[in-house]
Amino acid sequence: MEKSLAIIKPDAVARNLSGDIISMILDRDIQIVAMKMRHLTVEEAKGFYIVHQDRPFYNDLVEFMSSGPVITMVLAGENVIQSYRGLMGATNPKDAEPNTIRGKYAFSIDHNCVHGSDAEDTAQFEIEYLFDNEDLCL
Ligand code: CMP
């Protein structure tokens, strides 16, 4: 069973979109095996997105992701990394299909409502960064 790390970002939590986003995930037959609401510190956000540390948007991304509560989830299922990425839609909502989470709700590439792991190795890093093994209901 493949796993992926999903985050409902501060913009979507603040706009009360969490319920609909969680429904969209469950409607795809993706299992949620762990979930926690938390307010990331600047240091936690920096570490989570360390792979982007040399990108010009890194500081803004860290500031945004630590600006308010987020909902972090571990998703599980066959090909869940790709199926959840399909459900999220393109990183830039301008390119996202209307029936995707970002196509439906996101305003900009910076405030794009959701995050999802992009590969098995990043999923493992992200899950271990935010959850203990015993948190997972597998
Ligand atoms: P996310 O899937 O959380 O991964 C990194 C985030 O950086 C991405 O979503 C975007 O919200 C944000 N970001 C801002 N600018 C860019 C950019 N030019 N390219 C990719 N990601 C960007």
PDB file of C-alpha atoms and ligand atoms in Angstrom:
ATOM      1  CA  MET A   1       0.000   0.000   0.000  1.00  0.00           C
ATOM      2  CA  GLU A   2       1.579   3.313  -1.135  1.00  0.00           C
ATOM      3  CA  LYS A   3       1.480   6.347   1.175  1.00  0.00           C
ATOM      4  CA  SER A   4       1.486  10.107   0.568  1.00  0.00           C
ATOM      5  CA  LEU A   5       1.598  13.189   2.777  1.00  0.00           C
ATOM      6  CA  ALA A   6      -1.178  15.729   2.222  1.00  0.00           C
ATOM      7  CA  ILE A   7      -1.560  19.198   3.710  1.00  0.00           C
ATOM      8  CA  ILE A   8      -4.590  21.469   3.671  1.00  0.00           C
ATOM      9  CA  LYS A   9      -2.771  24.811   3.685  1.00  0.00           C
ATOM     10  CA  PRO A  10      -3.507  27.903   5.828  1.00  0.00           C
ATOM     11  CA  ASP A  11      -5.532  29.645   3.073  1.00  0.00           C
ATOM     12  CA  ALA A  12      -7.941  26.700   2.717  1.00  0.00           C
ATOM     13  CA  VAL A  13      -8.258  26.116   6.486  1.00  0.00           C
ATOM     14  CA  ALA A  14      -9.013  29.830   7.025  1.00  0.00           C
ATOM     15  CA  ARG A  15     -11.684  29.721   4.296  1.00  0.00           C
ATOM     16  CA  ASN A  16     -13.398  26.691   5.938  1.00  0.00           C
ATOM     17  CA  LEU A  17     -12.695  24.483   2.924  1.00  0.00           C
ATOM     18  CA  SER A  18     -11.249  21.573   4.929  1.00  0.00           C
ATOM     19  CA  GLY A  19     -14.492  19.587   5.041  1.00  0.00           C
ATOM     20  CA  ASP A  20     -15.040  19.728   1.302  1.00  0.00           C
ATOM     21  CA  ILE A  21     -11.405  18.922   0.543  1.00  0.00           C
ATOM     22  CA  ILE A  22     -11.509  15.900   2.880  1.00  0.00           C
ATOM     23  CA  SER A  23     -14.762  14.760   1.188  1.00  0.00           C
ATOM     24  CA  MET A  24     -13.127  15.075  -2.241  1.00  0.00           C
ATOM     25  CA  ILE A  25     -10.257  12.861  -1.019  1.00  0.00           C
ATOM     26  CA  LEU A  26     -12.572  10.196   0.477  1.00  0.00           C
ATOM     27  CA  ASP A  27     -14.818  10.249  -2.622  1.00  0.00           C
ATOM     28  CA  ARG A  28     -11.760   9.135  -4.631  1.00  0.00           C
ATOM     29  CA  ASP A  29     -11.486   6.010  -2.456  1.00  0.00           C
ATOM     30  CA  ILE A  30      -8.256   7.328  -0.971  1.00  0.00           C
ATOM     31  CA  GLN A  31      -7.844   6.266   2.677  1.00  0.00           C
ATOM     32  CA  ILE A  32      -6.844   8.783   5.340  1.00  0.00           C
ATOM     33  CA  VAL A  33      -4.744   6.805   7.844  1.00  0.00           C
ATOM     34  CA  ALA A  34      -3.564   9.726  10.019  1.00  0.00           C
ATOM     35  CA  MET A  35      -4.693  13.333  10.431  1.00  0.00           C
ATOM     36  CA  LYS A  36      -3.568  16.207  12.652  1.00  0.00           C
ATOM     37  CA  MET A  37      -4.324  19.921  12.721  1.00  0.00           C
ATOM     38  CA  ARG A  38      -1.277  21.950  13.718  1.00  0.00           C
ATOM     39  CA  HIS A  39       0.275  25.402  13.426  1.00  0.00           C
ATOM     40  CA  LEU A  40       3.763  24.916  11.934  1.00  0.00           C
ATOM     41  CA  THR A  41       6.569  27.029  13.354  1.00  0.00           C
ATOM     42  CA  VAL A  42       8.845  28.880  10.935  1.00  0.00           C
ATOM     43  CA  GLU A  43      11.565  26.309  11.687  1.00  0.00           C
ATOM     44  CA  GLU A  44       9.195  23.381  11.025  1.00  0.00           C
ATOM     45  CA  ALA A  45       8.056  24.913   7.715  1.00  0.00           C
ATOM     46  CA  LYS A  46      11.671  25.574   6.687  1.00  0.00           C
ATOM     47  CA  GLY A  47      12.608  21.960   7.358  1.00  0.00           C
ATOM     48  CA  PHE A  48       9.541  20.565   5.629  1.00  0.00           C
ATOM     49  CA  TYR A  49      10.296  22.501   2.428  1.00  0.00           C
ATOM     50  CA  ILE A  50      14.108  22.195   2.670  1.00  0.00           C
ATOM     51  CA  VAL A  51      14.185  20.752  -0.868  1.00  0.00           C
ATOM     52  CA  HIS A  52      13.125  24.218  -2.124  1.00  0.00           C
ATOM     53  CA  GLN A  53      15.657  26.186  -0.058  1.00  0.00           C
ATOM     54  CA  ASP A  54      17.451  27.584  -3.127  1.00  0.00           C
ATOM     55  CA  ARG A  55      14.261  28.588  -4.958  1.00  0.00           C
ATOM     56  CA  PRO A  56      13.313  32.299  -5.042  1.00  0.00           C
ATOM     57  CA  PHE A  57       9.905  31.589  -3.486  1.00  0.00           C
ATOM     58  CA  TYR A  58      11.302  29.700  -0.438  1.00  0.00           C
ATOM     59  CA  ASN A  59      11.033  32.502   2.160  1.00  0.00           C
ATOM     60  CA  ASP A  60       7.505  33.465   1.093  1.00  0.00           C
ATOM     61  CA  LEU A  61       6.474  29.801   1.119  1.00  0.00           C
ATOM     62  CA  VAL A  62       7.832  29.306   4.648  1.00  0.00           C
ATOM     63  CA  GLU A  63       6.128  32.488   5.865  1.00  0.00           C
ATOM     64  CA  PHE A  64       2.805  31.435   4.337  1.00  0.00           C
ATOM     65  CA  MET A  65       2.921  27.847   5.622  1.00  0.00           C
ATOM     66  CA  SER A  66       3.596  29.055   9.163  1.00  0.00           C
ATOM     67  CA  SER A  67       0.980  31.847   9.007  1.00  0.00           C
ATOM     68  CA  GLY A  68      -1.941  29.798  10.365  1.00  0.00           C
ATOM     69  CA  PRO A  69      -3.163  26.291  11.154  1.00  0.00           C
ATOM     70  CA  VAL A  70      -2.883  23.507   8.601  1.00  0.00           C
ATOM     71  CA  ILE A  71      -4.336  19.993   8.455  1.00  0.00           C
ATOM     72  CA  THR A  72      -1.739  17.311   7.812  1.00  0.00           C
ATOM     73  CA  MET A  73      -2.777  13.849   6.645  1.00  0.00           C
ATOM     74  CA  VAL A  74      -1.218  10.567   5.642  1.00  0.00           C
ATOM     75  CA  LEU A  75      -3.051   9.074   2.673  1.00  0.00           C
ATOM     76  CA  ALA A  76      -2.855   5.445   1.642  1.00  0.00           C
ATOM     77  CA  GLY A  77      -3.907   3.429  -1.393  1.00  0.00           C
ATOM     78  CA  GLU A  78      -2.725   1.975  -4.659  1.00  0.00           C
ATOM     79  CA  ASN A  79      -0.811   4.662  -6.628  1.00  0.00           C
ATOM     80  CA  VAL A  80      -1.998   7.201  -4.052  1.00  0.00           C
ATOM     81  CA  ILE A  81       0.830   9.652  -4.812  1.00  0.00           C
ATOM     82  CA  GLN A  82      -0.290  10.062  -8.424  1.00  0.00           C
ATOM     83  CA  SER A  83      -4.024   9.768  -7.736  1.00  0.00           C
ATOM     84  CA  TYR A  84      -3.883  12.489  -5.065  1.00  0.00           C
ATOM     85  CA  ARG A  85      -1.735  14.695  -7.317  1.00  0.00           C
ATOM     86  CA  GLY A  86      -4.393  14.283 -10.003  1.00  0.00           C
ATOM     87  CA  LEU A  87      -7.091  15.261  -7.519  1.00  0.00           C
ATOM     88  CA  MET A  88      -5.104  18.341  -6.394  1.00  0.00           C
ATOM     89  CA  GLY A  89      -4.618  19.593  -9.969  1.00  0.00           C
ATOM     90  CA  ALA A  90      -1.710  21.623 -11.321  1.00  0.00           C
ATOM     91  CA  THR A  91       0.490  23.565  -8.858  1.00  0.00           C
ATOM     92  CA  ASN A  92      -0.535  26.779 -10.573  1.00  0.00           C
ATOM     93  CA  PRO A  93      -4.348  26.941 -10.299  1.00  0.00           C
ATOM     94  CA  LYS A  94      -4.483  28.767 -13.641  1.00  0.00           C
ATOM     95  CA  ASP A  95      -3.508  25.427 -15.218  1.00  0.00           C
ATOM     96  CA  ALA A  96      -5.694  23.239 -12.980  1.00  0.00           C
ATOM     97  CA  GLU A  97      -8.792  21.446 -14.273  1.00  0.00           C
ATOM     98  CA  PRO A  98     -12.058  22.788 -12.765  1.00  0.00           C
ATOM     99  CA  ASN A  99     -12.930  19.489 -11.034  1.00  0.00           C
ATOM    100  CA  THR A 100      -9.661  19.421  -9.074  1.00  0.00           C
ATOM    101  CA  ILE A 101      -9.120  20.902  -5.593  1.00  0.00           C
ATOM    102  CA  ARG A 102      -6.923  23.718  -6.881  1.00  0.00           C
ATOM    103  CA  GLY A 103      -9.103  24.305  -9.942  1.00  0.00           C
ATOM    104  CA  LYS A 104     -12.139  24.633  -7.700  1.00  0.00           C
ATOM    105  CA  TYR A 105     -10.681  26.664  -4.842  1.00  0.00           C
ATOM    106  CA  ALA A 106      -7.149  28.059  -5.298  1.00  0.00           C
ATOM    107  CA  PHE A 107      -6.371  31.656  -6.251  1.00  0.00           C
ATOM    108  CA  SER A 108      -2.632  31.616  -6.997  1.00  0.00           C
ATOM    109  CA  ILE A 109       0.487  29.449  -7.136  1.00  0.00           C
ATOM    110  CA  ASP A 110       1.495  30.752  -3.693  1.00  0.00           C
ATOM    111  CA  HIS A 111      -1.901  30.221  -2.099  1.00  0.00           C
ATOM    112  CA  ASN A 112      -2.835  26.947  -3.740  1.00  0.00           C
ATOM    113  CA  CYS A 113      -4.843  25.316  -0.921  1.00  0.00           C
ATOM    114  CA  VAL A 114      -3.162  21.917  -0.768  1.00  0.00           C
ATOM    115  CA  HIS A 115       0.149  20.091  -0.844  1.00  0.00           C
ATOM    116  CA  GLY A 116       0.889  16.486  -1.803  1.00  0.00           C
ATOM    117  CA  SER A 117       4.072  14.447  -1.972  1.00  0.00           C
ATOM    118  CA  ASP A 118       5.510  14.198  -5.474  1.00  0.00           C
ATOM    119  CA  ALA A 119       7.380  10.853  -5.224  1.00  0.00           C
ATOM    120  CA  GLU A 120       7.910   7.852  -2.924  1.00  0.00           C
ATOM    121  CA  ASP A 121      11.129   9.206  -1.388  1.00  0.00           C
ATOM    122  CA  THR A 122       9.656  12.644  -0.660  1.00  0.00           C
ATOM    123  CA  ALA A 123       6.503  10.984   0.753  1.00  0.00           C
ATOM    124  CA  GLN A 124       8.634   8.974   3.172  1.00  0.00           C
ATOM    125  CA  PHE A 125      10.581  12.083   4.254  1.00  0.00           C
ATOM    126  CA  GLU A 126       7.429  14.200   4.673  1.00  0.00           C
ATOM    127  CA  ILE A 127       5.477  11.527   6.592  1.00  0.00           C
ATOM    128  CA  GLU A 128       8.383  10.876   8.962  1.00  0.00           C
ATOM    129  CA  TYR A 129       8.867  14.639   9.384  1.00  0.00           C
ATOM    130  CA  LEU A 130       5.296  15.185  10.617  1.00  0.00           C
ATOM    131  CA  PHE A 131       4.110  11.849  12.049  1.00  0.00           C
ATOM    132  CA  ASP A 132       5.354   9.051  14.287  1.00  0.00           C
ATOM    133  CA  ASN A 133       4.916   5.532  12.971  1.00  0.00           C
ATOM    134  CA  GLU A 134       2.403   4.707  15.712  1.00  0.00           C
ATOM    135  CA  ASP A 135       0.170   7.618  14.550  1.00  0.00           C
ATOM    136  CA  LEU A 136      -0.695   5.670  11.379  1.00  0.00           C
ATOM    137  CA  CYS A 137      -3.897   3.563  11.487  1.00  0.00           C
ATOM    138  CA  LEU A 138      -2.893   0.962   8.925  1.00  0.00           C
TER     139      LEU A 138
HETATM  140  P1  CMP B   1       3.549  22.679  -2.923  1.00  0.00           P
HETATM  141  O1  CMP B   1       2.973  21.475  -3.581  1.00  0.00           O
HETATM  142  O2  CMP B   1       3.227  22.878  -1.497  1.00  0.00           O
HETATM  143  O3  CMP B   1       5.150  22.633  -3.084  1.00  0.00           O
HETATM  144  C1  CMP B   1       5.930  23.810  -2.998  1.00  0.00           C
HETATM  145  C2  CMP B   1       5.113  25.051  -3.091  1.00  0.00           C
HETATM  146  O4  CMP B   1       5.798  26.224  -3.466  1.00  0.00           O
HETATM  147  C3  CMP B   1       4.054  24.890  -4.167  1.00  0.00           C
HETATM  148  O5  CMP B   1       3.078  23.968  -3.731  1.00  0.00           O
HETATM  149  C4  CMP B   1       3.590  26.321  -4.369  1.00  0.00           C
HETATM  150  O6  CMP B   1       2.541  26.668  -3.479  1.00  0.00           O
HETATM  151  C5  CMP B   1       4.830  27.142  -3.973  1.00  0.00           C
HETATM  152  N1  CMP B   1       5.366  27.890  -5.110  1.00  0.00           N
HETATM  153  C6  CMP B   1       5.442  29.227  -5.191  1.00  0.00           C
HETATM  154  N2  CMP B   1       6.002  29.603  -6.373  1.00  0.00           N
HETATM  155  C7  CMP B   1       6.275  28.471  -7.044  1.00  0.00           C
HETATM  156  C8  CMP B   1       6.850  28.199  -8.320  1.00  0.00           C
HETATM  157  N3  CMP B   1       7.257  29.175  -9.144  1.00  0.00           N
HETATM  158  N4  CMP B   1       6.974  26.904  -8.702  1.00  0.00           N
HETATM  159  C9  CMP B   1       6.585  25.888  -7.873  1.00  0.00           C
HETATM  160  N5  CMP B   1       6.028  26.094  -6.643  1.00  0.00           N
HETATM  161  C10 CMP B   1       5.875  27.363  -6.244  1.00  0.00           C
END
